[in-house]
Amino acid sequence: MDERNKDKDKAVDSGEVSFWCSSRFGLAVIGFLGFINLFALRVNMSVALVCMVNHTSSLDVNVTAGQLNATEVTQCRFTSSSKDDKAGEFNWDKVTQGLILGSFYWGCIVTQLPGGLLASRFGGKRVFGWCMFGCALANLLTPVGARTHVVFLMVLRVIGGLGQGVVWPAMHTLWASWAPPLERSKLAGFTYAGSQVGNILTFPLAGLLCEYGFDGGWASIFYITGATCVVWFLAWMLLAFDTPAEHPRISVEERDYIENSLKGQMEADTMKKMSIPWFAFFKSPPVWAIVVAHTCGNWGTYTFLSNTPTYMREVLKFDIKANGVFSSLPFVGFAILINATGFLADFLRSRALVSTTMCRKIFNSLGMLVPAALVLVLGYIDCSTPYTAVALLTIGVAFTGCTVGSGFVVNHVDIAPKYAGILFGISNTAATIPGFLAPYVIGVLTNENESEGQWRIVFYIAAGIYTFGALFYIIFGSGDIQSWAMEDITTPHNDAEEDHLWIQEPIHNKTDSSQL
């Protein structure tokens, strides 16, 4: 064994490689902030739409047409003591609103796979950063688009979706090069928890800006979130790097620790010249397990992400300020469970208490079956017990966090580290379909009668899709690196047997310090 390998082993053996003050955790922090901005630009329309639309006009039309009975019109007008929402600028019906919410995902679906390919070839840093910058510019133009024509507004949302479609594959590509196997869940989980913090911050902030902001209130939501993303973009381009070897301030010990832990999975000079085993992807049951779980999970996620403010207004009768606060609560729990289950999953795997496969299946099942059960109950809650509905919604959405830190979302990196970005692009292409389909279906189902009965059908559909995805993943999912994703190691050396352990399942022997 040469001196360099001895130094690597020493760094790993001695336990001197810090986590909390490390460059890899620094990447997680700046990525976390990026995902806050990512989802702020994604969900701001969900709240803004509530105060952009003239609901009084819409209600008058429905009552005139005899579509609402007297009880539905008068019962628990608004749960909050505040007065009714002020009339919005636009007379858009529910189908049009569903198209506006869904148009973002028309763009998002197009760039998922190209995003993974571009990030694998050219690095995730630039792909992530510049596409977010473009998304911020489209967001800043949104008030102009809305006041010009609804089609112009939808075009801007499509452009924003095109920019955001590359982000998850790009970040997965970065973690494939930066995350040691036994730290994947907590590093990726912490980063992706930013998406939920983005929801937590954006929902109440947007509610307040609707009421008190400048340029009509709702327009200020897009100006502020867009400008904040531009500031983040500048920080990202200065502080993020594609690989540990490119980072100018990383310690030698940390760089060697990361590179040594990924031997046989990621080689620094392989990414730009690798061939892509497309046929192997599409005949692999674990890949299909991720695709199906991702698609089914996103149906539930987008049902709540895009439509929670609308549900809370139509069924629970919260005014816009209370709506913003209560709409954010489910995502507080979501963010907490992403991180908690990520650390728990890595702890269980590092102690060899469960295999990676079993770990992923347990947490993924919790993240899909618990929400499925709770949304069925939610369908029978009306405005007479609104806080019960908020509690059920909060717990149900919170449990979906299990799928992010410890379930299918991080599973791409388990089964094929060097193709993780491409695989995420494939699965998220399918999983983006619910992004535009779910809001449209909900708009159609609730267009004529904004009642808990119509929303009950919405929740039945979500529960059934959640359950199917969970069962499919239980049957076909895996946490083992696949044979077609392994590096070819042609030169034998003294650590060959240990490298093999890293490739297959790097947790079997907790007393072997070369695997910690």
Short mmCIF file of C-alpha atoms in Angstrom, two decimals:
data_model
loop_
_atom_site.label_atom_id
_atom_site.label_comp_id
_atom_site.label_asym_id
_atom_site.label_seq_id
_atom_site.Cartn_x
_atom_site.Cartn_y
_atom_site.Cartn_z
CA MET A 1 0.00 0.00 0.00
CA ASP A 2 1.56 3.37 -1.01
CA GLU A 3 2.00 6.32 1.31
CA ARG A 4 -1.04 8.16 -0.05
CA ASN A 5 -3.34 5.21 0.74
CA LYS A 6 -1.81 4.98 4.22
CA ASP A 7 -2.57 8.65 4.78
CA LYS A 8 -6.14 8.13 3.59
CA ASP A 9 -6.67 5.20 5.90
CA LYS A 10 -5.13 7.13 8.78
CA ALA A 11 -7.54 10.01 8.21
CA VAL A 12 -10.46 7.61 8.26
CA ASP A 13 -9.16 5.48 11.11
CA SER A 14 -8.32 8.36 13.42
CA GLY A 15 -11.80 9.85 13.37
CA GLU A 16 -10.24 13.27 12.76
CA VAL A 17 -12.45 14.09 9.77
CA SER A 18 -14.96 16.64 11.05
CA PHE A 19 -18.57 16.70 9.90
CA TRP A 20 -20.11 19.90 11.25
CA CYS A 21 -17.18 22.13 10.22
CA SER A 22 -16.50 20.32 6.96
CA SER A 23 -16.66 21.50 3.35
CA ARG A 24 -19.23 18.80 2.56
CA PHE A 25 -21.52 20.16 5.27
CA GLY A 26 -20.84 23.65 3.88
CA LEU A 27 -22.12 22.42 0.52
CA ALA A 28 -25.19 21.06 2.32
CA VAL A 29 -25.83 24.48 3.89
CA ILE A 30 -25.57 26.50 0.66
CA GLY A 31 -27.61 23.79 -1.10
CA PHE A 32 -30.18 24.02 1.71
CA LEU A 33 -30.51 27.76 1.06
CA GLY A 34 -30.83 27.04 -2.64
CA PHE A 35 -33.74 24.70 -2.06
CA ILE A 36 -35.42 27.33 0.12
CA ASN A 37 -35.32 29.64 -2.89
CA LEU A 38 -36.31 26.82 -5.24
CA PHE A 39 -39.58 26.18 -3.44
CA ALA A 40 -40.24 29.83 -2.63
CA LEU A 41 -40.33 30.45 -6.39
CA ARG A 42 -42.44 27.32 -6.89
CA VAL A 43 -45.17 27.74 -4.26
CA ASN A 44 -45.51 31.53 -4.16
CA MET A 45 -48.20 31.29 -6.83
CA SER A 46 -50.27 28.94 -4.64
CA VAL A 47 -50.82 31.68 -2.06
CA ALA A 48 -50.72 34.63 -4.45
CA LEU A 49 -53.51 33.09 -6.52
CA VAL A 50 -55.84 33.20 -3.53
CA CYS A 51 -55.58 37.01 -3.39
CA MET A 52 -55.15 37.56 -7.14
CA VAL A 53 -58.58 36.09 -7.96
CA ASN A 54 -61.88 37.88 -7.31
CA HIS A 55 -63.56 35.12 -5.25
CA THR A 56 -66.64 37.25 -4.51
CA SER A 57 -67.41 37.47 -8.21
CA SER A 58 -66.88 33.75 -8.59
CA LEU A 59 -69.17 33.01 -5.66
CA ASP A 60 -71.91 35.27 -7.04
CA VAL A 61 -71.78 33.40 -10.36
CA ASN A 62 -72.10 30.03 -8.62
CA VAL A 63 -74.99 31.15 -6.45
CA THR A 64 -76.80 32.65 -9.45
CA ALA A 65 -76.38 29.38 -11.31
CA GLY A 66 -77.86 27.48 -8.37
CA GLN A 67 -74.66 25.53 -7.80
CA LEU A 68 -74.40 26.23 -4.06
CA ASN A 69 -77.19 25.66 -1.59
CA ALA A 70 -78.03 28.15 1.15
CA THR A 71 -76.27 26.16 3.87
CA GLU A 72 -73.00 26.02 1.92
CA VAL A 73 -73.11 29.78 1.26
CA THR A 74 -73.73 30.81 4.87
CA GLN A 75 -72.10 28.08 6.99
CA CYS A 76 -68.92 29.19 8.80
CA ARG A 77 -68.08 32.00 6.39
CA PHE A 78 -64.55 32.47 7.77
CA THR A 79 -63.00 30.71 10.73
CA SER A 80 -60.80 33.72 11.46
CA SER A 81 -62.36 36.80 13.04
CA SER A 82 -60.83 38.90 10.28
CA LYS A 83 -63.00 40.30 7.51
CA ASP A 84 -63.39 38.56 4.19
CA ASP A 85 -60.58 38.71 1.64
CA LYS A 86 -60.41 41.84 -0.48
CA ALA A 87 -61.47 41.35 -4.07
CA GLY A 88 -58.66 40.28 -6.39
CA GLU A 89 -57.78 41.75 -9.78
CA PHE A 90 -58.61 38.72 -11.93
CA ASN A 91 -61.79 36.80 -12.72
CA TRP A 92 -60.28 33.35 -13.36
CA ASP A 93 -62.41 30.23 -12.85
CA LYS A 94 -61.09 27.13 -11.09
CA VAL A 95 -60.03 25.37 -14.29
CA THR A 96 -57.96 28.39 -15.33
CA GLN A 97 -56.42 28.55 -11.86
CA GLY A 98 -55.52 24.86 -12.15
CA LEU A 99 -53.86 25.52 -15.51
CA ILE A 100 -51.85 28.40 -14.03
CA LEU A 101 -50.64 26.25 -11.14
CA GLY A 102 -49.89 23.33 -13.44
CA SER A 103 -48.12 25.32 -16.16
CA PHE A 104 -44.98 25.49 -14.04
CA TYR A 105 -44.67 21.71 -14.31
CA TRP A 106 -45.10 21.71 -18.09
CA GLY A 107 -41.67 23.28 -18.21
CA CYS A 108 -40.30 21.25 -15.32
CA ILE A 109 -40.97 17.91 -17.01
CA VAL A 110 -38.97 18.88 -20.12
CA THR A 111 -35.63 19.52 -18.38
CA GLN A 112 -35.48 16.67 -15.85
CA LEU A 113 -33.49 14.25 -17.98
CA PRO A 114 -31.44 16.91 -19.79
CA GLY A 115 -30.63 18.34 -16.37
CA GLY A 116 -29.15 15.04 -15.20
CA LEU A 117 -27.16 14.65 -18.41
CA LEU A 118 -25.83 18.21 -18.35
CA ALA A 119 -24.87 17.97 -14.69
CA SER A 120 -23.09 14.66 -15.25
CA ARG A 121 -21.12 16.07 -18.18
CA PHE A 122 -20.45 19.63 -17.04
CA GLY A 123 -20.94 19.59 -13.28
CA GLY A 124 -23.91 20.34 -11.07
CA LYS A 125 -22.70 23.74 -9.83
CA ARG A 126 -23.20 25.73 -13.02
CA VAL A 127 -26.31 23.85 -14.11
CA PHE A 128 -27.98 24.43 -10.72
CA GLY A 129 -26.85 28.05 -10.39
CA TRP A 130 -27.56 29.50 -13.82
CA CYS A 131 -30.93 27.77 -14.19
CA MET A 132 -32.04 29.16 -10.82
CA PHE A 133 -30.96 32.62 -11.98
CA GLY A 134 -33.18 32.28 -15.07
CA CYS A 135 -36.04 31.12 -12.88
CA ALA A 136 -35.59 34.20 -10.66
CA LEU A 137 -35.82 36.52 -13.67
CA ALA A 138 -39.05 34.86 -14.85
CA ASN A 139 -40.43 35.26 -11.33
CA LEU A 140 -39.61 38.99 -11.27
CA LEU A 141 -41.58 39.42 -14.52
CA THR A 142 -44.64 37.53 -13.24
CA PRO A 143 -46.71 40.60 -12.19
CA VAL A 144 -46.21 42.11 -15.66
CA GLY A 145 -47.22 38.82 -17.25
CA ALA A 146 -50.35 38.42 -15.14
CA ARG A 147 -51.56 41.94 -15.92
CA THR A 148 -50.85 41.53 -19.64
CA HIS A 149 -52.59 38.23 -20.36
CA VAL A 150 -53.12 34.89 -18.65
CA VAL A 151 -51.20 33.16 -21.47
CA PHE A 152 -48.17 35.41 -20.87
CA LEU A 153 -48.38 34.48 -17.18
CA MET A 154 -48.42 30.77 -18.00
CA VAL A 155 -45.46 31.17 -20.38
CA LEU A 156 -43.43 32.74 -17.56
CA ARG A 157 -44.41 29.88 -15.25
CA VAL A 158 -43.31 27.39 -17.92
CA ILE A 159 -39.94 29.18 -18.17
CA GLY A 160 -39.59 28.99 -14.40
CA GLY A 161 -40.33 25.27 -14.56
CA LEU A 162 -37.72 24.78 -17.27
CA GLY A 163 -35.13 26.32 -14.96
CA GLN A 164 -36.16 24.35 -11.89
CA GLY A 165 -36.40 21.01 -13.68
CA VAL A 166 -32.61 20.60 -13.63
CA VAL A 167 -32.09 21.37 -9.95
CA TRP A 168 -32.75 18.02 -8.25
CA PRO A 169 -30.72 16.02 -10.82
CA ALA A 170 -27.89 18.56 -10.54
CA MET A 171 -27.82 18.36 -6.74
CA HIS A 172 -27.95 14.56 -6.87
CA THR A 173 -24.91 14.68 -9.17
CA LEU A 174 -23.06 16.85 -6.67
CA TRP A 175 -23.84 14.51 -3.78
CA ALA A 176 -22.66 11.53 -5.80
CA SER A 177 -19.21 13.14 -5.72
CA TRP A 178 -19.36 14.68 -2.25
CA ALA A 179 -21.31 12.39 0.10
CA PRO A 180 -19.57 9.40 1.76
CA PRO A 181 -21.95 6.41 1.66
CA LEU A 182 -22.74 6.44 5.37
CA GLU A 183 -23.48 10.17 5.33
CA ARG A 184 -25.75 10.28 2.29
CA SER A 185 -29.04 10.31 4.15
CA LYS A 186 -28.18 13.15 6.49
CA LEU A 187 -26.33 15.30 3.94
CA ALA A 188 -28.93 14.92 1.20
CA GLY A 189 -31.76 15.06 3.74
CA PHE A 190 -30.49 18.32 5.23
CA THR A 191 -30.10 19.88 1.77
CA TYR A 192 -33.52 18.82 0.53
CA ALA A 193 -35.15 19.93 3.79
CA GLY A 194 -34.59 23.42 2.43
CA SER A 195 -37.50 22.77 0.08
CA GLN A 196 -39.84 22.46 3.04
CA VAL A 197 -38.33 25.43 4.85
CA GLY A 198 -39.04 27.33 1.63
CA ASN A 199 -42.69 26.32 2.03
CA ILE A 200 -42.68 27.21 5.72
CA LEU A 201 -41.35 30.70 5.05
CA THR A 202 -43.21 31.42 1.83
CA PHE A 203 -46.77 30.53 2.84
CA PRO A 204 -47.06 32.95 5.80
CA LEU A 205 -44.86 35.62 4.17
CA ALA A 206 -46.98 35.52 1.03
CA GLY A 207 -50.14 35.74 3.11
CA LEU A 208 -48.89 38.88 4.83
CA LEU A 209 -47.68 40.42 1.57
CA CYS A 210 -51.07 39.73 -0.01
CA GLU A 211 -52.62 41.84 2.71
CA TYR A 212 -49.98 44.50 3.32
CA GLY A 213 -47.49 44.37 0.43
CA PHE A 214 -46.88 46.95 -2.27
CA ASP A 215 -48.15 47.03 -5.89
CA GLY A 216 -51.47 45.44 -5.00
CA GLY A 217 -50.01 43.12 -2.37
CA TRP A 218 -49.75 39.94 -4.42
CA ALA A 219 -47.20 41.39 -6.87
CA SER A 220 -44.74 42.07 -4.05
CA ILE A 221 -44.57 38.31 -3.39
CA PHE A 222 -42.89 37.75 -6.75
CA TYR A 223 -40.57 40.76 -6.51
CA ILE A 224 -39.24 39.77 -3.08
CA THR A 225 -38.81 36.04 -3.75
CA GLY A 226 -37.16 36.72 -7.12
CA ALA A 227 -34.68 39.25 -5.69
CA THR A 228 -33.78 36.90 -2.82
CA CYS A 229 -32.96 34.14 -5.31
CA VAL A 230 -30.60 36.45 -7.23
CA VAL A 231 -28.64 37.09 -4.01
CA TRP A 232 -28.41 33.34 -3.35
CA PHE A 233 -27.18 32.73 -6.91
CA LEU A 234 -24.18 35.02 -6.33
CA ALA A 235 -23.28 33.19 -3.10
CA TRP A 236 -23.68 29.76 -4.74
CA MET A 237 -21.34 30.58 -7.63
CA LEU A 238 -18.67 31.69 -5.13
CA LEU A 239 -18.98 28.90 -2.54
CA ALA A 240 -20.04 25.69 -4.33
CA PHE A 241 -17.70 23.31 -6.21
CA ASP A 242 -18.40 20.22 -8.30
CA THR A 243 -15.95 17.87 -6.55
CA PRO A 244 -13.80 17.85 -3.40
CA ALA A 245 -10.69 18.04 -5.59
CA GLU A 246 -11.85 21.39 -7.02
CA HIS A 247 -12.53 22.99 -3.63
CA PRO A 248 -9.68 25.42 -2.78
CA ARG A 249 -10.28 25.42 0.98
CA ILE A 250 -11.05 21.77 1.76
CA SER A 251 -8.65 20.01 4.13
CA VAL A 252 -6.45 17.24 2.77
CA GLU A 253 -7.93 14.85 5.35
CA GLU A 254 -11.50 15.53 4.32
CA ARG A 255 -10.74 15.34 0.61
CA ASP A 256 -8.97 12.00 1.03
CA TYR A 257 -11.72 10.69 3.28
CA ILE A 258 -14.44 11.45 0.71
CA GLU A 259 -12.46 10.14 -2.27
CA ASN A 260 -11.41 6.98 -0.40
CA SER A 261 -14.98 6.26 0.71
CA LEU A 262 -16.19 6.44 -2.90
CA LYS A 263 -13.57 4.15 -4.44
CA GLY A 264 -15.29 1.74 -6.82
CA GLN A 265 -18.38 3.96 -6.99
CA MET A 266 -17.13 7.33 -8.26
CA GLU A 267 -13.88 8.12 -10.04
CA ALA A 268 -13.13 11.80 -10.61
CA ASP A 269 -12.03 11.43 -14.23
CA THR A 270 -14.81 9.05 -15.22
CA MET A 271 -17.86 11.31 -15.23
CA LYS A 272 -17.11 13.30 -18.38
CA LYS A 273 -16.30 10.26 -20.52
CA MET A 274 -18.64 7.62 -19.12
CA SER A 275 -21.02 5.65 -21.29
CA ILE A 276 -24.61 5.51 -20.11
CA PRO A 277 -26.27 2.06 -19.81
CA TRP A 278 -29.76 3.12 -20.88
CA PHE A 279 -30.98 -0.42 -21.46
CA ALA A 280 -29.82 -1.48 -18.00
CA PHE A 281 -31.76 1.43 -16.47
CA PHE A 282 -35.04 0.44 -18.03
CA LYS A 283 -34.83 -3.27 -17.28
CA SER A 284 -33.84 -2.73 -13.64
CA PRO A 285 -36.63 -3.42 -11.07
CA PRO A 286 -35.01 -1.12 -8.45
CA VAL A 287 -35.05 1.74 -10.96
CA TRP A 288 -38.72 1.13 -11.69
CA ALA A 289 -39.43 0.98 -7.96
CA ILE A 290 -37.98 4.47 -7.60
CA VAL A 291 -39.86 5.78 -10.65
CA VAL A 292 -43.23 4.46 -9.44
CA ALA A 293 -42.73 5.57 -5.82
CA HIS A 294 -41.53 8.98 -6.98
CA THR A 295 -44.53 9.49 -9.26
CA CYS A 296 -47.09 8.31 -6.70
CA GLY A 297 -45.45 10.25 -3.88
CA ASN A 298 -45.45 13.42 -5.95
CA TRP A 299 -49.17 13.12 -6.65
CA GLY A 300 -49.78 13.48 -2.93
CA THR A 301 -47.08 16.11 -2.50
CA TYR A 302 -48.37 18.30 -5.33
CA THR A 303 -51.95 17.86 -4.16
CA PHE A 304 -50.97 19.55 -0.91
CA LEU A 305 -48.20 21.82 -2.20
CA SER A 306 -50.28 23.54 -4.84
CA ASN A 307 -53.73 23.35 -3.31
CA THR A 308 -53.45 23.60 0.48
CA PRO A 309 -54.19 27.37 0.51
CA THR A 310 -57.20 26.82 -1.77
CA TYR A 311 -58.49 23.96 0.41
CA MET A 312 -58.11 26.04 3.55
CA ARG A 313 -60.07 28.88 2.01
CA GLU A 314 -62.84 26.86 0.39
CA VAL A 315 -63.43 24.14 2.98
CA LEU A 316 -61.96 25.40 6.26
CA LYS A 317 -62.86 29.07 5.55
CA PHE A 318 -59.60 30.62 6.79
CA ASP A 319 -58.90 34.19 5.71
CA ILE A 320 -55.69 34.96 3.81
CA LYS A 321 -53.48 35.75 6.84
CA ALA A 322 -54.56 32.67 8.81
CA ASN A 323 -54.43 30.68 5.57
CA GLY A 324 -50.75 31.50 5.05
CA VAL A 325 -49.80 30.51 8.59
CA PHE A 326 -51.78 27.26 8.68
CA SER A 327 -50.71 26.29 5.16
CA SER A 328 -47.08 26.40 6.33
CA LEU A 329 -47.55 24.14 9.36
CA PRO A 330 -47.57 20.80 7.48
CA PHE A 331 -44.20 21.65 5.98
CA VAL A 332 -42.68 22.41 9.39
CA GLY A 333 -43.26 18.76 10.27
CA PHE A 334 -42.04 17.73 6.81
CA ALA A 335 -38.71 19.52 7.32
CA ILE A 336 -38.25 18.09 10.80
CA LEU A 337 -38.84 14.50 9.69
CA ILE A 338 -36.57 14.81 6.65
CA ASN A 339 -33.64 15.55 8.94
CA ALA A 340 -34.66 13.31 11.83
CA THR A 341 -35.17 10.25 9.64
CA GLY A 342 -32.02 11.02 7.64
CA PHE A 343 -29.86 10.93 10.77
CA LEU A 344 -31.77 7.90 12.10
CA ALA A 345 -31.35 6.00 8.84
CA ASP A 346 -27.58 6.61 8.76
CA PHE A 347 -27.31 5.61 12.42
CA LEU A 348 -29.17 2.33 11.85
CA ARG A 349 -27.09 1.50 8.77
CA SER A 350 -23.75 2.44 10.35
CA ARG A 351 -24.49 0.10 13.28
CA ALA A 352 -25.50 -2.68 10.89
CA LEU A 353 -28.92 -2.83 12.57
CA VAL A 354 -30.67 -2.84 9.19
CA SER A 355 -29.48 -3.14 5.60
CA THR A 356 -29.78 -0.14 3.30
CA THR A 357 -32.54 -1.96 1.39
CA MET A 358 -34.61 -2.60 4.50
CA CYS A 359 -33.98 0.92 5.77
CA ARG A 360 -35.24 2.51 2.56
CA LYS A 361 -38.36 0.31 2.48
CA ILE A 362 -39.29 0.97 6.12
CA PHE A 363 -39.00 4.73 5.90
CA ASN A 364 -40.56 4.93 2.45
CA SER A 365 -43.57 2.95 3.66
CA LEU A 366 -44.00 5.29 6.63
CA GLY A 367 -43.75 8.25 4.27
CA MET A 368 -46.55 7.02 2.01
CA LEU A 369 -48.92 4.79 3.98
CA VAL A 370 -49.36 7.08 6.99
CA PRO A 371 -50.36 10.07 4.79
CA ALA A 372 -52.67 7.75 2.81
CA ALA A 373 -54.54 6.82 5.99
CA LEU A 374 -54.76 10.38 7.30
CA VAL A 375 -56.04 11.97 4.08
CA LEU A 376 -58.92 9.50 4.08
CA VAL A 377 -59.95 10.85 7.49
CA LEU A 378 -59.32 14.42 6.34
CA GLY A 379 -61.99 14.03 3.69
CA TYR A 380 -64.66 13.87 6.41
CA ILE A 381 -63.60 17.04 8.24
CA ASP A 382 -65.46 20.29 7.52
CA CYS A 383 -65.25 23.92 8.62
CA SER A 384 -66.95 23.18 11.95
CA THR A 385 -63.71 21.54 13.19
CA PRO A 386 -61.00 23.32 11.17
CA TYR A 387 -58.16 22.80 13.63
CA THR A 388 -58.65 19.04 13.56
CA ALA A 389 -58.21 19.23 9.80
CA VAL A 390 -55.05 21.32 10.21
CA ALA A 391 -53.65 18.76 12.68
CA LEU A 392 -54.36 15.82 10.36
CA LEU A 393 -52.94 17.66 7.37
CA THR A 394 -49.82 18.62 9.33
CA ILE A 395 -49.12 15.06 10.51
CA GLY A 396 -49.85 13.53 7.10
CA VAL A 397 -47.62 15.90 5.15
CA ALA A 398 -44.91 15.66 7.84
CA PHE A 399 -44.64 11.89 7.39
CA THR A 400 -43.97 12.31 3.68
CA GLY A 401 -40.61 13.69 4.82
CA CYS A 402 -39.57 10.10 5.50
CA THR A 403 -39.41 9.48 1.76
CA VAL A 404 -36.94 12.32 1.19
CA GLY A 405 -34.22 11.80 3.80
CA SER A 406 -34.46 8.03 3.96
CA GLY A 407 -36.75 6.70 1.20
CA PHE A 408 -36.90 6.76 -2.57
CA VAL A 409 -35.55 10.32 -3.00
CA VAL A 410 -32.02 9.41 -1.89
CA ASN A 411 -32.20 5.88 -3.29
CA HIS A 412 -30.78 6.85 -6.70
CA VAL A 413 -27.40 7.45 -5.06
CA ASP A 414 -27.54 4.04 -3.35
CA ILE A 415 -28.12 1.94 -6.45
CA ALA A 416 -26.03 3.90 -8.98
CA PRO A 417 -23.91 6.75 -7.55
CA LYS A 418 -22.27 7.86 -10.79
CA TYR A 419 -25.61 7.86 -12.63
CA ALA A 420 -27.58 9.39 -9.75
CA GLY A 421 -28.32 12.68 -11.54
CA ILE A 422 -29.43 10.93 -14.72
CA LEU A 423 -31.62 8.48 -12.81
CA PHE A 424 -33.17 11.30 -10.85
CA GLY A 425 -33.88 13.03 -14.14
CA ILE A 426 -35.64 9.90 -15.38
CA SER A 427 -37.73 9.35 -12.26
CA ASN A 428 -38.56 13.02 -11.80
CA THR A 429 -39.67 13.29 -15.43
CA ALA A 430 -42.41 10.78 -14.66
CA ALA A 431 -42.95 12.28 -11.21
CA THR A 432 -43.50 15.77 -12.66
CA ILE A 433 -46.65 14.63 -14.48
CA PRO A 434 -48.69 14.93 -11.23
CA GLY A 435 -47.41 18.50 -10.96
CA PHE A 436 -49.64 19.68 -13.79
CA LEU A 437 -52.20 16.85 -13.75
CA ALA A 438 -53.14 17.01 -10.04
CA PRO A 439 -54.00 20.77 -9.99
CA TYR A 440 -56.03 20.37 -13.17
CA VAL A 441 -57.97 17.36 -11.83
CA ILE A 442 -58.60 19.17 -8.55
CA GLY A 443 -59.76 22.26 -10.44
CA VAL A 444 -62.23 20.19 -12.47
CA LEU A 445 -63.52 18.28 -9.42
CA THR A 446 -64.03 21.41 -7.29
CA ASN A 447 -65.00 23.95 -9.97
CA GLU A 448 -68.76 23.72 -9.58
CA ASN A 449 -69.05 23.09 -5.85
CA GLU A 450 -66.34 24.25 -3.45
CA SER A 451 -67.36 21.84 -0.68
CA GLU A 452 -65.82 19.16 1.50
CA GLY A 453 -67.67 16.54 -0.56
CA GLN A 454 -65.75 17.41 -3.68
CA TRP A 455 -62.48 17.63 -1.76
CA ARG A 456 -63.21 14.18 -0.29
CA ILE A 457 -62.89 12.74 -3.81
CA VAL A 458 -59.55 14.54 -4.16
CA PHE A 459 -58.31 12.88 -0.98
CA TYR A 460 -59.58 9.42 -1.98
CA ILE A 461 -57.55 9.64 -5.18
CA ALA A 462 -54.42 10.76 -3.29
CA ALA A 463 -54.75 7.93 -0.74
CA GLY A 464 -55.11 5.26 -3.44
CA ILE A 465 -52.08 6.52 -5.37
CA TYR A 466 -49.96 6.77 -2.21
CA THR A 467 -50.80 3.15 -1.31
CA PHE A 468 -50.00 1.76 -4.73
CA GLY A 469 -46.61 3.49 -4.78
CA ALA A 470 -45.69 2.21 -1.33
CA LEU A 471 -46.54 -1.41 -2.17
CA PHE A 472 -44.68 -1.32 -5.48
CA TYR A 473 -41.55 -0.02 -3.76
CA ILE A 474 -41.76 -2.68 -1.03
CA ILE A 475 -41.79 -5.40 -3.69
CA PHE A 476 -39.13 -4.11 -6.10
CA GLY A 477 -37.01 -1.55 -4.22
CA SER A 478 -33.33 -2.07 -3.33
CA GLY A 479 -30.54 -0.23 -1.51
CA ASP A 480 -27.64 -2.16 -3.08
CA ILE A 481 -25.44 -0.72 -5.78
CA GLN A 482 -26.34 -2.41 -9.05
CA SER A 483 -23.78 -4.37 -11.08
CA TRP A 484 -24.18 -2.08 -14.10
CA ALA A 485 -23.33 0.95 -11.92
CA MET A 486 -20.00 -0.30 -10.57
CA GLU A 487 -16.66 1.09 -11.67
CA ASP A 488 -14.32 -1.26 -13.50
CA ILE A 489 -11.28 -1.72 -11.28
CA THR A 490 -8.63 -3.23 -13.52
CA THR A 491 -5.53 -2.67 -11.39
CA PRO A 492 -5.37 -4.92 -8.32
CA HIS A 493 -4.07 -3.48 -5.07
CA ASN A 494 -3.90 -4.35 -1.39
CA ASP A 495 -7.28 -2.82 -0.58
CA ALA A 496 -9.26 -4.76 -3.19
CA GLU A 497 -11.27 -6.73 -0.71
CA GLU A 498 -12.16 -3.61 1.31
CA ASP A 499 -13.15 -1.78 -1.88
CA HIS A 500 -15.50 -4.64 -2.68
CA LEU A 501 -17.17 -4.20 0.70
CA TRP A 502 -17.63 -0.50 -0.01
CA ILE A 503 -19.31 -1.27 -3.32
CA GLN A 504 -21.77 -3.82 -2.02
CA GLU A 505 -22.88 -2.54 1.37
CA PRO A 506 -20.50 -0.34 3.36
CA ILE A 507 -21.89 -1.15 6.80
CA HIS A 508 -21.32 -4.79 7.55
CA ASN A 509 -18.44 -4.60 9.98
CA LYS A 510 -18.55 -1.66 12.34
CA THR A 511 -15.22 -2.66 13.91
CA ASP A 512 -13.40 -2.20 10.59
CA SER A 513 -12.47 1.48 10.80
CA SER A 514 -11.69 1.69 7.07
CA GLN A 515 -15.45 1.57 6.48
CA LEU A 516 -16.45 4.32 8.94
#
